[in-house]
Amino acid sequence: MAHHPLYSDLCQIAGSKYVADSDFAVWAYAKDSSAYPARVPGIVVRPNTAEEVSEIVKLANQHKVPIVPRGGGTQFGGWPPGEPGKSICVDMTRMRRILDVNELNKTVTVEAGVTCAELEARLLPKGLYAHTVFSPADSVTIGGMVCGVFGGGGQMFAGLASNWPTIVGVKAVLPNGEVIETGTRTNPHAKMFFRSAVGPDLAGLFIGSMGIFGIITEVTLDLFYWQPHREVGAVAYKYERLDDAYQAIVKLGMHEPKLFSLCILFGLGPLAQTDWQLLYRAQGHSREELDRKLETTARIIEDTAPPDAWQPADAVGYATEFLLHGHDFPPHTLGMWTIMEFLCPRDNTLEIFKALSELIVEELRGWEDRVLSGGCSMFMCGEQHYLSFGLYHKESDPEAREKALSVSQKGNILGLEMGGFKLVLNKEGGDICAAMMPPAYSNWLRALKKAMDPNNIMNPHMLLLP
Amino acid sequence: MNTTGVIANSELERIREMAYACTRCGACREKYSGDMTHTPAFRVCPVREHNGGFEHHCARGKLQIAQGILEGRCAYSPELIDLIYSDPDCKLCTWVCNALPVLDPPMVWRAMRQDIVAAGSGPPPPLKEIDTRVREQHNVFGARTDRRAKWAQGLDLPGRGELLYFAGCYASYPQAGIARSTVAILRQAGLDPAYLADGEWCCGVAQFHDGSTALAEQAAKHNVELIASSGAKRVVTSCAECYKSLKLEYPDILGELPFEVVHVSEILADMLGAGKISLKAGLPERRVTFHDPCHLGRYCKVYEPPRAVIGAIPGVELVEMKRHRDYAWCCGNGAELVSSMQPELASEIARGRMEEAGETGAQALITACPRCVLSLERAARGMKVYDLTVAVARSMGLEV
């Protein structure tokens, strides 16, 4: 088999052990975790350093060959197209060193390929943690989280919250191959210890960018002390009506100080038939503190709706069921997951939730056996709500796959039109959002991209860009 | 594209749903474990770790390739065939995937290998050579058949009996000490094991995994008929691979067997519990660790009996490696697949495992499979490696 035209050059840069271009090797890099179609790169390279990444980018520029960066490969929005059969897929998972755990400045600096799970595993024994995504933590890389997962869902132990405020800065390779650092590293004598810098916050160019402005090679995150909670407990309630359950979640979210470490409203199984389940988990340094939190929680919940609207349920059973069905990645037994996720303001979360539910039920009429509308949830996420709807289908059923994707597309458009904010982007997911951008904003984005990447090599065709 | 002959994909088609069951979550690349606080992250696939870390070396990527084969997007090149054969089938990906019975990745590789063999495009030469030896000499070494029972010389073992010891190739040839230790222990407990003498054939483990199913079936039929004719009601093996073949593979193709199959660790634990044997002396090494053979552990779920036995050795402290039981790392052999296809990779995997053993502070490693002993001994760098039977015989003061 003839090698990719840049095979030898890439071998020179990264070493032949870390370059692959056989048809099956590139095919294994053709999809993310979604049901969207495969897009096959021409060659895959696994660099070890920022300098190697820089050399790869310079080479790509020289030959005008597109680059598609890749972290854990677990996005749900459709794999970037690059230029099928020609692109260089830069697999960042070889760069997985934890560079600096600075307890004094409370920052941790890691290479982009470190997974969320590994970072957590390395930090917790030191009594520390950083905000990362919680699922699938085994695969999502920190680089992927920052540039692709749009901030992520937060970390289970600390309650859910957006990650964006805890990103201190990045080191990135620009489309011209130059390496830059943001934040306080704009003073070359300073460490990376603070997000703000002289001039605008250019770290934001990379956060959520899906790699269109460069390849992130290092990330610095805020570090928090992890105080082991000696006592963990939960309460659970079952509701027949979504409105009643929603009122409870709003009241709990408004309570200060926050009582929970996890609060989730979820329904499993076909949407039309689901009961609504509210799971509320709290932690305390003592049994008394935990009991106080749980009692306050129960009082708020029970005072929010008439007694016939809810009934106490098995918290452990709920937690297990939820973890099985949603948190720990969709179970293979249900099939491929097509997901619609939104960050919603409190004032119209319920309307969005209901409208999406109705749309899904209506769209799947007659398809119930082939596309399962199982699993929807509403998390507390800081002061907002995070909605998630999952559709399952058998990957071996192409018609069901098309149906799931079509419903997902309609649901995503509806959610955006109602004021939700989409979290899962990548190719198709990003295109839906980009199509709604005001012209002035998309022109600005286009101009920025053209100025930074004149050869359009860095993850082209994303966000409806050329 | 340099492709091989036409491959029909009939076996892969048969398990098409399984090939498509992967949701591409990537847990088969590395795993943090369900316990969110205490288990360090670790890499799952030994082959991926040692081959540049590409997707096509982990289950997620290979399942994608299987789909590509079914869709006509990928073809079986010699390079791809080598890849499909360079997997230990250690089942660690199956465990972390946690989707049985919907998804068992090594079953997909096995189906692909069967299709490759059916088309005459495999197995690759190193495994074909093993197949030839097994076909002609009925052992993986190509050693003389009439030397198979040499290990039993002077033991005066009967050919018939209710309990039969199935020695397997490794304990019959290079590691006769394991076979002799097993027999000595059983006799000390008042049992009178029979054996198949030179009539015993290789259990066929490599052929079950390399796609040479007809040859494996031939071995299964031969061994089962011979065992049945010996009057055995119970068969004990000291080899984890033989155990898995007899316990899982044989009934799968021949139906329910007329005898029970147990691993020596199970029978030892039972005998200790019943007070039929007692371990008197310690080992020269006080601190030991245990390596779970993949075929004994993840395949057959035998985890506690060997630990119970080790725990009964006086003065010995058992310390676990970071990855143990379901999470145990492979020894590198992998049903002869990796050790034949990529011997240097097999050595690297074994070295990694021994380094992990060293991190526990153990002075010796005990395992319960002669093939694991061989792999790990070669990588030991000074640490003593025991088969469980040898350690027990020593503790019982038995001369073998």
mmCIF file with all atom_site columns, C-alpha atoms in Angstrom, chain A residues 1 17-20 22-25 27-35 38 40 44-46 70-74 91 93 96 115 117-118 120-122 124 136 138-139 156-157 327-333 335-337 394-396, chain B residues 1-2 16-17 20-27 29-33 36-37 39-41 43 48-56 60-62 64-69 71 73-75 77 79-80 83 97-100 102-103 348:
data_model
loop_
_atom_site.group_PDB
_atom_site.id
_atom_site.type_symbol
_atom_site.label_atom_id
_atom_site.label_alt_id
_atom_site.label_comp_id
_atom_site.label_asym_id
_atom_site.label_entity_id
_atom_site.label_seq_id
_atom_site.pdbx_PDB_ins_code
_atom_site.Cartn_x
_atom_site.Cartn_y
_atom_site.Cartn_z
_atom_site.occupancy
_atom_site.B_iso_or_equiv
_atom_site.pdbx_formal_charge
_atom_site.auth_seq_id
_atom_site.auth_comp_id
_atom_site.auth_asym_id
_atom_site.auth_atom_id
_atom_site.pdbx_PDB_model_num
ATOM 1   C CA . MET A 1 1   ? 0.000   0.000  0.000  1.00 0.00 ? 1   MET A CA 1
ATOM 2   C CA . LYS A 1 17  ? 6.166   3.903  15.940 1.00 0.00 ? 17  LYS A CA 1
ATOM 3   C CA . TYR A 1 18  ? 3.758   6.786  16.350 1.00 0.00 ? 18  TYR A CA 1
ATOM 4   C CA . VAL A 1 19  ? 2.591   7.244  12.759 1.00 0.00 ? 19  VAL A CA 1
ATOM 5   C CA . ALA A 1 20  ? -0.013  5.031  11.088 1.00 0.00 ? 20  ALA A CA 1
ATOM 6   C CA . SER A 1 22  ? -2.918  1.797  6.813  1.00 0.00 ? 22  SER A CA 1
ATOM 7   C CA . ASP A 1 23  ? -6.563  1.720  5.767  1.00 0.00 ? 23  ASP A CA 1
ATOM 8   C CA . PHE A 1 24  ? -7.697  -0.048 8.919  1.00 0.00 ? 24  PHE A CA 1
ATOM 9   C CA . ALA A 1 25  ? -5.634  2.183  11.217 1.00 0.00 ? 25  ALA A CA 1
ATOM 10  C CA . TRP A 1 27  ? -10.642 3.769  9.789  1.00 0.00 ? 27  TRP A CA 1
ATOM 11  C CA . ALA A 1 28  ? -10.353 3.270  13.557 1.00 0.00 ? 28  ALA A CA 1
ATOM 12  C CA . TYR A 1 29  ? -10.170 7.091  13.849 1.00 0.00 ? 29  TYR A CA 1
ATOM 13  C CA . ALA A 1 30  ? -13.182 7.807  11.649 1.00 0.00 ? 30  ALA A CA 1
ATOM 14  C CA . LYS A 1 31  ? -15.917 8.311  14.243 1.00 0.00 ? 31  LYS A CA 1
ATOM 15  C CA . ASP A 1 32  ? -16.638 9.845  17.600 1.00 0.00 ? 32  ASP A CA 1
ATOM 16  C CA . SER A 1 33  ? -19.123 8.349  20.053 1.00 0.00 ? 33  SER A CA 1
ATOM 17  C CA . SER A 1 34  ? -22.093 9.531  18.049 1.00 0.00 ? 34  SER A CA 1
ATOM 18  C CA . ALA A 1 35  ? -24.078 7.832  15.317 1.00 0.00 ? 35  ALA A CA 1
ATOM 19  C CA . ALA A 1 38  ? -17.536 8.141  9.533  1.00 0.00 ? 38  ALA A CA 1
ATOM 20  C CA . VAL A 1 40  ? -11.687 8.885  7.551  1.00 0.00 ? 40  VAL A CA 1
ATOM 21  C CA . VAL A 1 44  ? -2.676  9.463  12.226 1.00 0.00 ? 44  VAL A CA 1
ATOM 22  C CA . VAL A 1 45  ? 0.218   10.811 14.268 1.00 0.00 ? 45  VAL A CA 1
ATOM 23  C CA . ARG A 1 46  ? 0.691   10.670 18.030 1.00 0.00 ? 46  ARG A CA 1
ATOM 24  C CA . ARG A 1 70  ? -8.303  14.260 18.619 1.00 0.00 ? 70  ARG A CA 1
ATOM 25  C CA . GLY A 1 71  ? -8.512  13.650 22.357 1.00 0.00 ? 71  GLY A CA 1
ATOM 26  C CA . GLY A 1 72  ? -10.516 10.773 23.791 1.00 0.00 ? 72  GLY A CA 1
ATOM 27  C CA . GLY A 1 73  ? -12.747 10.552 20.725 1.00 0.00 ? 73  GLY A CA 1
ATOM 28  C CA . THR A 1 74  ? -15.931 10.610 22.785 1.00 0.00 ? 74  THR A CA 1
ATOM 29  C CA . ASP A 1 91  ? -4.017  12.003 18.401 1.00 0.00 ? 91  ASP A CA 1
ATOM 30  C CA . THR A 1 93  ? -3.397  11.019 23.987 1.00 0.00 ? 93  THR A CA 1
ATOM 31  C CA . ARG A 1 96  ? -0.323  12.667 29.204 1.00 0.00 ? 96  ARG A CA 1
ATOM 32  C CA . THR A 1 115 ? -7.771  11.962 30.987 1.00 0.00 ? 115 THR A CA 1
ATOM 33  C CA . ALA A 1 117 ? -10.152 10.099 35.372 1.00 0.00 ? 117 ALA A CA 1
ATOM 34  C CA . GLU A 1 118 ? -6.389  9.954  35.601 1.00 0.00 ? 118 GLU A CA 1
ATOM 35  C CA . GLU A 1 120 ? -8.688  12.802 39.475 1.00 0.00 ? 120 GLU A CA 1
ATOM 36  C CA . ALA A 1 121 ? -6.903  9.622  40.486 1.00 0.00 ? 121 ALA A CA 1
ATOM 37  C CA . ARG A 1 122 ? -3.599  11.456 40.833 1.00 0.00 ? 122 ARG A CA 1
ATOM 38  C CA . LEU A 1 124 ? -7.392  12.768 45.233 1.00 0.00 ? 124 LEU A CA 1
ATOM 39  C CA . PRO A 1 136 ? -17.054 9.343  30.384 1.00 0.00 ? 136 PRO A CA 1
ATOM 40  C CA . ASP A 1 138 ? -12.140 7.363  31.556 1.00 0.00 ? 138 ASP A CA 1
ATOM 41  C CA . SER A 1 139 ? -11.789 8.681  28.027 1.00 0.00 ? 139 SER A CA 1
ATOM 42  C CA . MET A 1 156 ? -19.442 14.675 40.911 1.00 0.00 ? 156 MET A CA 1
ATOM 43  C CA . PHE A 1 157 ? -17.935 15.229 44.316 1.00 0.00 ? 157 PHE A CA 1
ATOM 44  C CA . HIS A 1 327 ? -23.920 8.672  34.366 1.00 0.00 ? 327 HIS A CA 1
ATOM 45  C CA . ASP A 1 328 ? -21.547 5.893  33.587 1.00 0.00 ? 328 ASP A CA 1
ATOM 46  C CA . PHE A 1 329 ? -22.105 6.138  29.857 1.00 0.00 ? 329 PHE A CA 1
ATOM 47  C CA . PRO A 1 330 ? -25.011 4.485  28.114 1.00 0.00 ? 330 PRO A CA 1
ATOM 48  C CA . PRO A 1 331 ? -25.083 0.748  28.522 1.00 0.00 ? 331 PRO A CA 1
ATOM 49  C CA . HIS A 1 332 ? -24.324 -1.197 25.405 1.00 0.00 ? 332 HIS A CA 1
ATOM 50  C CA . THR A 1 333 ? -27.436 -3.239 25.983 1.00 0.00 ? 333 THR A CA 1
ATOM 51  C CA . GLY A 1 335 ? -27.538 0.479  21.846 1.00 0.00 ? 335 GLY A CA 1
ATOM 52  C CA . MET A 1 336 ? -25.927 3.589  20.410 1.00 0.00 ? 336 MET A CA 1
ATOM 53  C CA . TRP A 1 337 ? -26.639 6.839  22.175 1.00 0.00 ? 337 TRP A CA 1
ATOM 54  C CA . LYS A 1 394 ? -28.946 -0.475 17.279 1.00 0.00 ? 394 LYS A CA 1
ATOM 55  C CA . GLU A 1 395 ? -25.910 0.638  15.325 1.00 0.00 ? 395 GLU A CA 1
ATOM 56  C CA . SER A 1 396 ? -26.542 -2.240 12.947 1.00 0.00 ? 396 SER A CA 1
ATOM 57  C CA . MET B 2 1   ? -4.418  -2.292 -1.457 1.00 0.00 ? 1   MET B CA 1
ATOM 58  C CA . ASN B 2 2   ? -2.569  -5.477 -0.720 1.00 0.00 ? 2   ASN B CA 1
ATOM 59  C CA . ARG B 2 16  ? -22.838 -8.977 13.513 1.00 0.00 ? 16  ARG B CA 1
ATOM 60  C CA . GLU B 2 17  ? -24.918 -7.510 16.355 1.00 0.00 ? 17  GLU B CA 1
ATOM 61  C CA . TYR B 2 20  ? -21.957 -3.262 16.247 1.00 0.00 ? 20  TYR B CA 1
ATOM 62  C CA . ALA B 2 21  ? -22.679 -3.190 19.973 1.00 0.00 ? 21  ALA B CA 1
ATOM 63  C CA . CYS B 2 22  ? -19.772 -0.927 20.865 1.00 0.00 ? 22  CYS B CA 1
ATOM 64  C CA . THR B 2 23  ? -20.810 2.616  21.829 1.00 0.00 ? 23  THR B CA 1
ATOM 65  C CA . ARG B 2 24  ? -17.217 3.811  21.468 1.00 0.00 ? 24  ARG B CA 1
ATOM 66  C CA . CYS B 2 25  ? -16.966 5.054  25.056 1.00 0.00 ? 25  CYS B CA 1
ATOM 67  C CA . GLY B 2 26  ? -13.282 4.169  25.168 1.00 0.00 ? 26  GLY B CA 1
ATOM 68  C CA . ALA B 2 27  ? -13.272 2.424  28.557 1.00 0.00 ? 27  ALA B CA 1
ATOM 69  C CA . ARG B 2 29  ? -8.403  2.095  26.444 1.00 0.00 ? 29  ARG B CA 1
ATOM 70  C CA . GLU B 2 30  ? -8.030  2.933  30.078 1.00 0.00 ? 30  GLU B CA 1
ATOM 71  C CA . LYS B 2 31  ? -10.112 2.527  33.142 1.00 0.00 ? 31  LYS B CA 1
ATOM 72  C CA . TYR B 2 32  ? -10.612 4.387  36.338 1.00 0.00 ? 32  TYR B CA 1
ATOM 73  C CA . SER B 2 33  ? -12.938 1.812  37.890 1.00 0.00 ? 33  SER B CA 1
ATOM 74  C CA . MET B 2 36  ? -14.391 6.787  42.049 1.00 0.00 ? 36  MET B CA 1
ATOM 75  C CA . THR B 2 37  ? -11.872 7.421  44.748 1.00 0.00 ? 37  THR B CA 1
ATOM 76  C CA . THR B 2 39  ? -8.350  2.815  42.179 1.00 0.00 ? 39  THR B CA 1
ATOM 77  C CA . PRO B 2 40  ? -5.674  4.473  40.099 1.00 0.00 ? 40  PRO B CA 1
ATOM 78  C CA . ALA B 2 41  ? -6.332  4.875  36.427 1.00 0.00 ? 41  ALA B CA 1
ATOM 79  C CA . ARG B 2 43  ? -4.265  1.263  30.735 1.00 0.00 ? 43  ARG B CA 1
ATOM 80  C CA . ARG B 2 48  ? -2.157  -1.041 22.618 1.00 0.00 ? 48  ARG B CA 1
ATOM 81  C CA . GLU B 2 49  ? 0.243   0.107  25.293 1.00 0.00 ? 49  GLU B CA 1
ATOM 82  C CA . HIS B 2 50  ? 3.189   -1.520 23.602 1.00 0.00 ? 50  HIS B CA 1
ATOM 83  C CA . ASN B 2 51  ? 2.338   -0.716 19.981 1.00 0.00 ? 51  ASN B CA 1
ATOM 84  C CA . GLY B 2 52  ? 2.285   3.034  19.822 1.00 0.00 ? 52  GLY B CA 1
ATOM 85  C CA . GLY B 2 53  ? -1.062  3.482  21.553 1.00 0.00 ? 53  GLY B CA 1
ATOM 86  C CA . PHE B 2 54  ? -3.176  3.672  18.388 1.00 0.00 ? 54  PHE B CA 1
ATOM 87  C CA . GLU B 2 55  ? -6.902  3.083  18.335 1.00 0.00 ? 55  GLU B CA 1
ATOM 88  C CA . HIS B 2 56  ? -6.599  0.014  16.123 1.00 0.00 ? 56  HIS B CA 1
ATOM 89  C CA . ARG B 2 60  ? -12.940 0.127  20.392 1.00 0.00 ? 60  ARG B CA 1
ATOM 90  C CA . GLY B 2 61  ? -10.810 0.576  17.277 1.00 0.00 ? 61  GLY B CA 1
ATOM 91  C CA . LYS B 2 62  ? -10.820 -3.090 16.366 1.00 0.00 ? 62  LYS B CA 1
ATOM 92  C CA . GLN B 2 64  ? -14.758 -0.304 14.362 1.00 0.00 ? 64  GLN B CA 1
ATOM 93  C CA . ILE B 2 65  ? -12.542 -2.238 11.956 1.00 0.00 ? 65  ILE B CA 1
ATOM 94  C CA . ALA B 2 66  ? -14.839 -5.263 12.230 1.00 0.00 ? 66  ALA B CA 1
ATOM 95  C CA . GLN B 2 67  ? -17.713 -3.012 11.216 1.00 0.00 ? 67  GLN B CA 1
ATOM 96  C CA . GLY B 2 68  ? -15.568 -1.698 8.388  1.00 0.00 ? 68  GLY B CA 1
ATOM 97  C CA . ILE B 2 69  ? -15.005 -5.265 7.218  1.00 0.00 ? 69  ILE B CA 1
ATOM 98  C CA . GLU B 2 71  ? -19.455 -2.784 5.372  1.00 0.00 ? 71  GLU B CA 1
ATOM 99  C CA . ARG B 2 73  ? -14.796 -0.295 4.058  1.00 0.00 ? 73  ARG B CA 1
ATOM 100 C CA . CYS B 2 74  ? -11.777 -2.286 5.219  1.00 0.00 ? 74  CYS B CA 1
ATOM 101 C CA . ALA B 2 75  ? -10.140 -5.344 3.700  1.00 0.00 ? 75  ALA B CA 1
ATOM 102 C CA . SER B 2 77  ? -4.536  -7.089 4.314  1.00 0.00 ? 77  SER B CA 1
ATOM 103 C CA . GLU B 2 79  ? -0.997  -6.322 8.084  1.00 0.00 ? 79  GLU B CA 1
ATOM 104 C CA . LEU B 2 80  ? -4.576  -6.401 9.362  1.00 0.00 ? 80  LEU B CA 1
ATOM 105 C CA . LEU B 2 83  ? -3.138  -7.234 13.976 1.00 0.00 ? 83  LEU B CA 1
ATOM 106 C CA . CYS B 2 97  ? -16.644 -2.819 29.006 1.00 0.00 ? 97  CYS B CA 1
ATOM 107 C CA . ASN B 2 98  ? -19.073 -4.591 31.314 1.00 0.00 ? 98  ASN B CA 1
ATOM 108 C CA . ALA B 2 99  ? -21.584 -5.327 28.561 1.00 0.00 ? 99  ALA B CA 1
ATOM 109 C CA . LEU B 2 100 ? -21.794 -9.110 28.610 1.00 0.00 ? 100 LEU B CA 1
ATOM 110 C CA . VAL B 2 102 ? -24.140 -8.158 24.446 1.00 0.00 ? 102 VAL B CA 1
ATOM 111 C CA . LEU B 2 103 ? -20.492 -7.424 23.823 1.00 0.00 ? 103 LEU B CA 1
ATOM 112 C CA . GLU B 2 348 ? 7.492   -6.466 27.373 1.00 0.00 ? 348 GLU B CA 1
#
